[in-house]
mmCIF file of C-alpha atoms and ligand atoms in Angstrom:
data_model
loop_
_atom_site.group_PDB
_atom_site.id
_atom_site.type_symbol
_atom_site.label_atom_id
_atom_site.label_comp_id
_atom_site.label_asym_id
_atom_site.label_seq_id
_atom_site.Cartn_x
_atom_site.Cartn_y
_atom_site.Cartn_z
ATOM 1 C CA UNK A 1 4.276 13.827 1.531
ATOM 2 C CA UNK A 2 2.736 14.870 -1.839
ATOM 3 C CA UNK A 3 0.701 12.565 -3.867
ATOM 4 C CA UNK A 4 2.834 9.819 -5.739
ATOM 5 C CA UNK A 5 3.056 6.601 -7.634
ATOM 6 C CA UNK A 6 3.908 3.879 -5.817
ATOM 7 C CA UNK A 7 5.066 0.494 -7.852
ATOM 8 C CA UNK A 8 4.064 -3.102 -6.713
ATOM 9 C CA UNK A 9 7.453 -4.582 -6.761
ATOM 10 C CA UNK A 10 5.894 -8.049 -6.856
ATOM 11 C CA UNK A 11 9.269 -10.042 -7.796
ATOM 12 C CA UNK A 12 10.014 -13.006 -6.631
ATOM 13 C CA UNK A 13 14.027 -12.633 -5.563
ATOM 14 C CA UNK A 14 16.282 -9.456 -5.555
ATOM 15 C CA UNK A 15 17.756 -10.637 -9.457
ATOM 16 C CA UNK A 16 14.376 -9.811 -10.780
ATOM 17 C CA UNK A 17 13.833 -6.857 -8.708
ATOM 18 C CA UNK A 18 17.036 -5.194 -9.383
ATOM 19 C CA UNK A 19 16.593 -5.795 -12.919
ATOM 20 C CA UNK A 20 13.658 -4.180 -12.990
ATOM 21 C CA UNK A 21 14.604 -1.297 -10.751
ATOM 22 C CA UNK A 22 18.044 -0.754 -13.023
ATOM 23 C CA UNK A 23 15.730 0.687 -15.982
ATOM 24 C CA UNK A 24 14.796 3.655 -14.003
ATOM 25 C CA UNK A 25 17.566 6.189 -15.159
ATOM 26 C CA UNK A 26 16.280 9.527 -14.094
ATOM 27 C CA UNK A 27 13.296 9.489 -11.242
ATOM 28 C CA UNK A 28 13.814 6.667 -8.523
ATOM 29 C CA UNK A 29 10.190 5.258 -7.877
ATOM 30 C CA UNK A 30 8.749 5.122 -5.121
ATOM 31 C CA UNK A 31 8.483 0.944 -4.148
ATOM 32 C CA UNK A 32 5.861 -1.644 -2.754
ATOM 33 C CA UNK A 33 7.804 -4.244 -0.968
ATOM 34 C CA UNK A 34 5.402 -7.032 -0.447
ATOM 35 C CA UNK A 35 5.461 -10.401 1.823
ATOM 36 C CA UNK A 36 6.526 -12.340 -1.339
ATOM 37 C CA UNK A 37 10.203 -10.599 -1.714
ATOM 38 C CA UNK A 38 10.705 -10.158 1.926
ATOM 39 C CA UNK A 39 10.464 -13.692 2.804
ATOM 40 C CA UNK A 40 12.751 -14.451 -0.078
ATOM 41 C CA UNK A 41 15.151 -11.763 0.585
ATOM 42 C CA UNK A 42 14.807 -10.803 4.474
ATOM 43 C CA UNK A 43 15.944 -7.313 5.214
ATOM 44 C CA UNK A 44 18.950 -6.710 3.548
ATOM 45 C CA UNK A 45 16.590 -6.319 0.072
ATOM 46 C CA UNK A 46 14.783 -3.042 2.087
ATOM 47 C CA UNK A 47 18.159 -1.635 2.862
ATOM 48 C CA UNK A 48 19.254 -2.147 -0.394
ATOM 49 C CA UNK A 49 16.872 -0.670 -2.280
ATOM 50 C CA UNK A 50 16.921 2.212 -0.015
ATOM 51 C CA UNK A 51 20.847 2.661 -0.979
ATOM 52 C CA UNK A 52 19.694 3.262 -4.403
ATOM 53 C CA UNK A 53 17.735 6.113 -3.321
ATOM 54 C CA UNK A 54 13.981 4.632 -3.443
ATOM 55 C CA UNK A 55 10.826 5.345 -1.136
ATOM 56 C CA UNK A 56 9.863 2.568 0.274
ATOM 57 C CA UNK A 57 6.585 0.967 1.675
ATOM 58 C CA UNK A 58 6.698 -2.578 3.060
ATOM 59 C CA UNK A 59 3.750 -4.240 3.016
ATOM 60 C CA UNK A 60 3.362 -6.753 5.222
ATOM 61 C CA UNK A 61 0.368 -6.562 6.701
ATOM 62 C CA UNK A 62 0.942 -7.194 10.537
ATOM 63 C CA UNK A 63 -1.840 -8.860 12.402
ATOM 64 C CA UNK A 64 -0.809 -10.726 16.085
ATOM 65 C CA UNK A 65 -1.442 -9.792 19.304
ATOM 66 C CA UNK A 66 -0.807 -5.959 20.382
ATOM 67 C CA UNK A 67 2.361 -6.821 22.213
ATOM 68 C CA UNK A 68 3.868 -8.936 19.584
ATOM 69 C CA UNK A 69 3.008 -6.464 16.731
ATOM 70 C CA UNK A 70 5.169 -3.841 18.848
ATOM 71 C CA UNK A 71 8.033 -5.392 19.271
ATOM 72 C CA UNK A 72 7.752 -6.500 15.375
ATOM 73 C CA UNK A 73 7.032 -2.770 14.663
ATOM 74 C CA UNK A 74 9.991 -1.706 16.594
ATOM 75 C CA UNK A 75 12.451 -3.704 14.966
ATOM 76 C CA UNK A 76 10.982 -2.785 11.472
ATOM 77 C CA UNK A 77 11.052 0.829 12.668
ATOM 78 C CA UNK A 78 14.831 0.630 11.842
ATOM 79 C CA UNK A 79 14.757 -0.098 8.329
ATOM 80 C CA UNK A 80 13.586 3.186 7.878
ATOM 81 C CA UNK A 81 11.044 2.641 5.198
ATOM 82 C CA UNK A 82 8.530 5.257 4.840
ATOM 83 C CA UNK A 83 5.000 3.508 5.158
ATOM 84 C CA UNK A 84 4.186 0.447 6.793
ATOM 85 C CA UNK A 85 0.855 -1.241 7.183
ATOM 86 C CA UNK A 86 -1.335 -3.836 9.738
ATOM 87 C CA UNK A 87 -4.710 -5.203 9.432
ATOM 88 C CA UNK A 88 -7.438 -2.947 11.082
ATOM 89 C CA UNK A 89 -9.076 -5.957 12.242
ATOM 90 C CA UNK A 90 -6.657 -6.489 14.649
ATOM 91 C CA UNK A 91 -8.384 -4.011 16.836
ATOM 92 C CA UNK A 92 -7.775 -0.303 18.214
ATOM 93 C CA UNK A 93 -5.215 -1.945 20.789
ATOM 94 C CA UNK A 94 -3.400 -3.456 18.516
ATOM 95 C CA UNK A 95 -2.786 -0.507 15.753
ATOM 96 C CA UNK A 96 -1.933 2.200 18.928
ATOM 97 C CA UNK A 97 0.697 -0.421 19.668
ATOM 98 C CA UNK A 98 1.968 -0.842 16.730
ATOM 99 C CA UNK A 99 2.588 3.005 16.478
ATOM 100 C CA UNK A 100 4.095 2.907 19.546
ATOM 101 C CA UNK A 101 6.602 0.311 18.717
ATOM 102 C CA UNK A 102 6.964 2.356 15.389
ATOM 103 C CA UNK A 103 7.918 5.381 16.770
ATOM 104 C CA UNK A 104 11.989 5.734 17.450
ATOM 105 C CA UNK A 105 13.302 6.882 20.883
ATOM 106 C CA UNK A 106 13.892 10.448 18.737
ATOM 107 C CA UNK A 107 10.103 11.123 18.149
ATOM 108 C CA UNK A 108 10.198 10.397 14.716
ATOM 109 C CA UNK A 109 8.399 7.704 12.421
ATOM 110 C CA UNK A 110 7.505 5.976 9.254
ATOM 111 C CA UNK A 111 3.678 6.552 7.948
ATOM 112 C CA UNK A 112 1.627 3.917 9.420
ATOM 113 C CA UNK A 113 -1.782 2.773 7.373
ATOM 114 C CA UNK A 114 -4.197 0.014 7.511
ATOM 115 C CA UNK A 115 -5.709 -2.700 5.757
ATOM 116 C CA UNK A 116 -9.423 -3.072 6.389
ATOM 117 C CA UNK A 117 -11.325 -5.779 4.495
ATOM 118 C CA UNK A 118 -8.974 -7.226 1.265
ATOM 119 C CA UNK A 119 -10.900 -7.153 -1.610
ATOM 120 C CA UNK A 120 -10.546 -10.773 -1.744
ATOM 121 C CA UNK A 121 -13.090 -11.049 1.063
ATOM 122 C CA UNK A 122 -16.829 -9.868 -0.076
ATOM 123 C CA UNK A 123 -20.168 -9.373 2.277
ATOM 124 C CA UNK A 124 -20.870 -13.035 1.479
ATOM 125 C CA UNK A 125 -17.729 -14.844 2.940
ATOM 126 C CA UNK A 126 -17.474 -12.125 5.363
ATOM 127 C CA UNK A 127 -20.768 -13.721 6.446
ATOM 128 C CA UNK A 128 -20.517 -17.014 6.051
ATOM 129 C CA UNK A 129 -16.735 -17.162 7.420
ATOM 130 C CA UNK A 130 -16.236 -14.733 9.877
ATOM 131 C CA UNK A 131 -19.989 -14.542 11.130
ATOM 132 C CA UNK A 132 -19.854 -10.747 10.211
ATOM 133 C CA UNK A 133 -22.987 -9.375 9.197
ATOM 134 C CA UNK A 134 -22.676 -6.126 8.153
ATOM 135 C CA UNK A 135 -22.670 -4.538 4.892
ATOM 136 C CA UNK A 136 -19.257 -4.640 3.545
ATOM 137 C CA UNK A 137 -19.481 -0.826 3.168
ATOM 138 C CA UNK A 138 -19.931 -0.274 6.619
ATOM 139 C CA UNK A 139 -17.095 -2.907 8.017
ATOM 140 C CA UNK A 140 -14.560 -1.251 5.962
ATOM 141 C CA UNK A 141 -15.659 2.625 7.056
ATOM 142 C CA UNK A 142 -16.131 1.403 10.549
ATOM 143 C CA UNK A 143 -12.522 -0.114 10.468
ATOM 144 C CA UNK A 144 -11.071 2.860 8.718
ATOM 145 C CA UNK A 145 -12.489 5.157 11.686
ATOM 146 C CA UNK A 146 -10.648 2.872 14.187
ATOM 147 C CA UNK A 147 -7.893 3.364 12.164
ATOM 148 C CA UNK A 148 -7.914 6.974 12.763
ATOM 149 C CA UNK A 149 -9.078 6.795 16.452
ATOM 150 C CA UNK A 150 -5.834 4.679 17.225
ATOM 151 C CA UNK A 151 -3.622 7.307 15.315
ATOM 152 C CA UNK A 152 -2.636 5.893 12.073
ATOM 153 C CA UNK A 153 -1.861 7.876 9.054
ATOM 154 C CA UNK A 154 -4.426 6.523 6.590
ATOM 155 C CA UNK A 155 -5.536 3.526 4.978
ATOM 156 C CA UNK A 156 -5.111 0.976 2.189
ATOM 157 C CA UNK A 157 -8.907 1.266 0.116
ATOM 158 C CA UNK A 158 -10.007 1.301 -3.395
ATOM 159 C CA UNK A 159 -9.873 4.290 -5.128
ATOM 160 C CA UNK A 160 -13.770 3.884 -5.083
ATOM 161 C CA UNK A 161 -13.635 4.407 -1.514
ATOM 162 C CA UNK A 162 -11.424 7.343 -1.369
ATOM 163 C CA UNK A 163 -13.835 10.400 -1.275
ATOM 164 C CA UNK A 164 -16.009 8.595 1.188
ATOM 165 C CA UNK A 165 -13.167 8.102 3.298
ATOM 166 C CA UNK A 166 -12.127 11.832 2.774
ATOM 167 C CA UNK A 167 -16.015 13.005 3.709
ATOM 168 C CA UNK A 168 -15.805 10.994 7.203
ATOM 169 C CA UNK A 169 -12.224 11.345 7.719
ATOM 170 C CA UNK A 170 -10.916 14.326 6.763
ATOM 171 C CA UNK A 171 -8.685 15.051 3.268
ATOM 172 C CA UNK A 172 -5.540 14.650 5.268
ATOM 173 C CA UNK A 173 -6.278 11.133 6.566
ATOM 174 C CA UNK A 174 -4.235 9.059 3.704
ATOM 175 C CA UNK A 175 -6.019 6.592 0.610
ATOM 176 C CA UNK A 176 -3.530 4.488 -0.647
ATOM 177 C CA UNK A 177 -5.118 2.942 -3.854
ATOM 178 C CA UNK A 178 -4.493 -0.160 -5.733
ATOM 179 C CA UNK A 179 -6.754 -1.526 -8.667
ATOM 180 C CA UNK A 180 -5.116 0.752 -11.308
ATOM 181 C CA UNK A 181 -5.377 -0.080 -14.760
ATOM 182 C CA UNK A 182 -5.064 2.508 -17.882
ATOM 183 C CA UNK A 183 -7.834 3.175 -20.284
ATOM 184 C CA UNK A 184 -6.324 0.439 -22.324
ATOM 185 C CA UNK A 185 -5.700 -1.898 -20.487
ATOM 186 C CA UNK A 186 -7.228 -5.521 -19.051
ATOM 187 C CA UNK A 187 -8.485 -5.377 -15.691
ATOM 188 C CA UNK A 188 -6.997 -8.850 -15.094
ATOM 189 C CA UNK A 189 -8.344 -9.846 -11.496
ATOM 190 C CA UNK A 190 -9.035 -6.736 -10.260
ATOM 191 C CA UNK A 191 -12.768 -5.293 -10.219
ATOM 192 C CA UNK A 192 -13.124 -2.257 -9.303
ATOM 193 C CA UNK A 193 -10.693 -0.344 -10.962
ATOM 194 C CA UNK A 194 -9.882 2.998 -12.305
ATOM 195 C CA UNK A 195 -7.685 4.489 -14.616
ATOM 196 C CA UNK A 196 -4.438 7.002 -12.785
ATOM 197 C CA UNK A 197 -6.350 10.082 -13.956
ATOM 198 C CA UNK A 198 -9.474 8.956 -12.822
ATOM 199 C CA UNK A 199 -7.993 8.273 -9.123
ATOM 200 C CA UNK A 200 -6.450 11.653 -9.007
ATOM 201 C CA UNK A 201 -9.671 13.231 -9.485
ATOM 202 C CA UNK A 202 -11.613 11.055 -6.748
ATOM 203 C CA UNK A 203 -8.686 12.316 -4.244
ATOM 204 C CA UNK A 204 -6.590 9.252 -3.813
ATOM 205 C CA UNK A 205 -3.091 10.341 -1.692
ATOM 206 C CA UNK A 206 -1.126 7.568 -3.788
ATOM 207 C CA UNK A 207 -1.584 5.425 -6.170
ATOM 208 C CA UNK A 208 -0.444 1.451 -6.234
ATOM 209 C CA UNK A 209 0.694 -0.063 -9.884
ATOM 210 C CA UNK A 210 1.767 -3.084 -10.354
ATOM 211 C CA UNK A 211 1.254 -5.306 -13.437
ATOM 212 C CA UNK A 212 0.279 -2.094 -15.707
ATOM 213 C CA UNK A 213 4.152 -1.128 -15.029
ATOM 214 C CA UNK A 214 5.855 -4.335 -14.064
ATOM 215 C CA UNK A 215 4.636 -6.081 -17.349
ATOM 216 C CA UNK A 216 4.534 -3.171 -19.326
ATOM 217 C CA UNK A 217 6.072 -3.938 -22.811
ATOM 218 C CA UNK A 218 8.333 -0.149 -21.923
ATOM 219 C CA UNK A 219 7.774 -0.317 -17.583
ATOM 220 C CA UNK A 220 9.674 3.340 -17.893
ATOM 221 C CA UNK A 221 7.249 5.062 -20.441
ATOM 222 C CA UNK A 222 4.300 2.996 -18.496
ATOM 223 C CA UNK A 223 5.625 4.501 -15.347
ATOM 224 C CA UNK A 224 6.164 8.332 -16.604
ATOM 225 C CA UNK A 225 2.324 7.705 -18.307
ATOM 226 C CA UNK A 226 1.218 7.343 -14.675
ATOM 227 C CA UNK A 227 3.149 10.019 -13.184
ATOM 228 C CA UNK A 228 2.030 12.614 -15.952
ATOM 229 C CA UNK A 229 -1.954 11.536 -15.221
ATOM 230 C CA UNK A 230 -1.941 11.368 -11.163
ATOM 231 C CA UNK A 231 0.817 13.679 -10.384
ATOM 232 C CA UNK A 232 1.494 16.499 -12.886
HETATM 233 O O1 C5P B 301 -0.669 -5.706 -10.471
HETATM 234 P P1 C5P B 301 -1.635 -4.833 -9.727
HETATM 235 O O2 C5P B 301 -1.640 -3.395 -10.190
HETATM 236 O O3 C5P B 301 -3.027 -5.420 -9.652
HETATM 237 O O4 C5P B 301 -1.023 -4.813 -8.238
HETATM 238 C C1 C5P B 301 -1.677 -4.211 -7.149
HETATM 239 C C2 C5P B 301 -0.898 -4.411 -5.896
HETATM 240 O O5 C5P B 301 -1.672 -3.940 -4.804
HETATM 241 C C3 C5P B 301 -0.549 -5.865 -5.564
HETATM 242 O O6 C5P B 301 0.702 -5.873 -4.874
HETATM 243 C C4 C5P B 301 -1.671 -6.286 -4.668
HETATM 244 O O7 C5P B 301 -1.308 -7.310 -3.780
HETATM 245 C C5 C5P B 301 -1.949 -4.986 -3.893
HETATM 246 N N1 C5P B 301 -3.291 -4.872 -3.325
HETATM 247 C C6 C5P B 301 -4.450 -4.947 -4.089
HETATM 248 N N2 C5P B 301 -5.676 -4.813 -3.496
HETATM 249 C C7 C5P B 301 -5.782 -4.633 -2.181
HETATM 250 C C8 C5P B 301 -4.640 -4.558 -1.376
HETATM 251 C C9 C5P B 301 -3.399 -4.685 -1.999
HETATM 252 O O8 C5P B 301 -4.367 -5.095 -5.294
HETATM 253 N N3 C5P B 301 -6.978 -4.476 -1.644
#
């Protein structure tokens, strides 16, 4: 897959989503499905968004034991979304399982990437909660290297990450980025940001938007603004 835009869909029921979705006219985005809408909705909102001729990637983060996360893994596997994530800190075992479960009786499969430390968590509650005491830096290249050793696709960093990732991993191990803003706009709660153009130049695979598009006064024009800086 080429590099893309990939749009937080962070509704909170199908009404909202579809009403968002129904402005797109001529280029179906590619979607973020997060755990929000898929409690609400269950399922039937992945299918249906796939109907209308969207990529999908459901983010849901899976983080259990390895044999639970494969049988979750192989029941997601026939939604037939395109990328799915877990939590790296779930250990080796657990990611190669999920890929197995991922992987349909035919061979094939949807992208599989991990989470390694959310940028909610920094070196100092790392520390003080999880009795981790390495630099932050390391944890999340150290976790992004078991990623790879397990067989997953790529991971979910900041776009501040990406080319470090890239130098130890290789360019075809995937950076999905969030933390996206345009030159003009607020950074809101997100620190470490960079602007669509900026992120295509630092190597990220795809890019993650959410509020810059969703609350966008014109979400198409915001939208096409981000395809013409990190795609064309
Ligand atoms: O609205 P905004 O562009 O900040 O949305 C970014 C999306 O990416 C949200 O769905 C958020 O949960 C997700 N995300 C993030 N940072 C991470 C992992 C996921 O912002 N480290």
């Amino acid at each position: 897959m080429g590099k893309d835009v990939i749009i937080a869909c962070d509704f909170k029921d199908a009404s909202h989503t579809f009403e968002f979705l129904d402005k797109f006219k001529d280029r179906k985005p590619f979607v973020k499905i997060g755990m929000e809408l898929f409690y609400a909705e269950g399922p039937s909102i992945v299918r249906e968004i796939k109907k209308r001729g969207h990529k999908i990637f459901l983010d849901l983060k899976l983080h259990d034991i390895p044999n639970t996360v494969k049988k979750a893994m192989s029941v997601l596997s026939r939604l037939d979304v395109d990328i799915l994530n877990v939590h790296a800190s779930g250990t080796v075992k657990m990611m190669e399982a999920a890929l197995s479960g991922l992987t349909r009786p035919d061979g094939t499969r949807p992208l599989l990437v991990a989470v390694t430390q959310l940028t909610s968590t920094d070196e100092e509650t790392m520390k003080s909660d999880l009795l981790i005491n390495a630099p932050i830096d390391e944890v999340v290249m150290h976790y992004a290297k078991n990623a790879k050793c397990a067989g997953l696709d790529g991971i979910v960093c900041s776009p501040w990450e990406t080319e470090k990732v890239h130098n130890l991993l290789g360019n075809d191990f995937l950076t999905i980025t969030p933390g996206i803003r345009f030159a003009d706009n607020q950074a809101g709660d997100q620190k470490r940001i960079m602007t669509p153009c900026e992120a295509k130049k630092a190597g990220s695979d795809y890019i993650v938007v959410g509020r810059p598009i969703t609350e966008a006064e014109n979400p198409v024009f915001a939208y096409n603004r981000c395809i013409e800086e990190f795609v064309n």
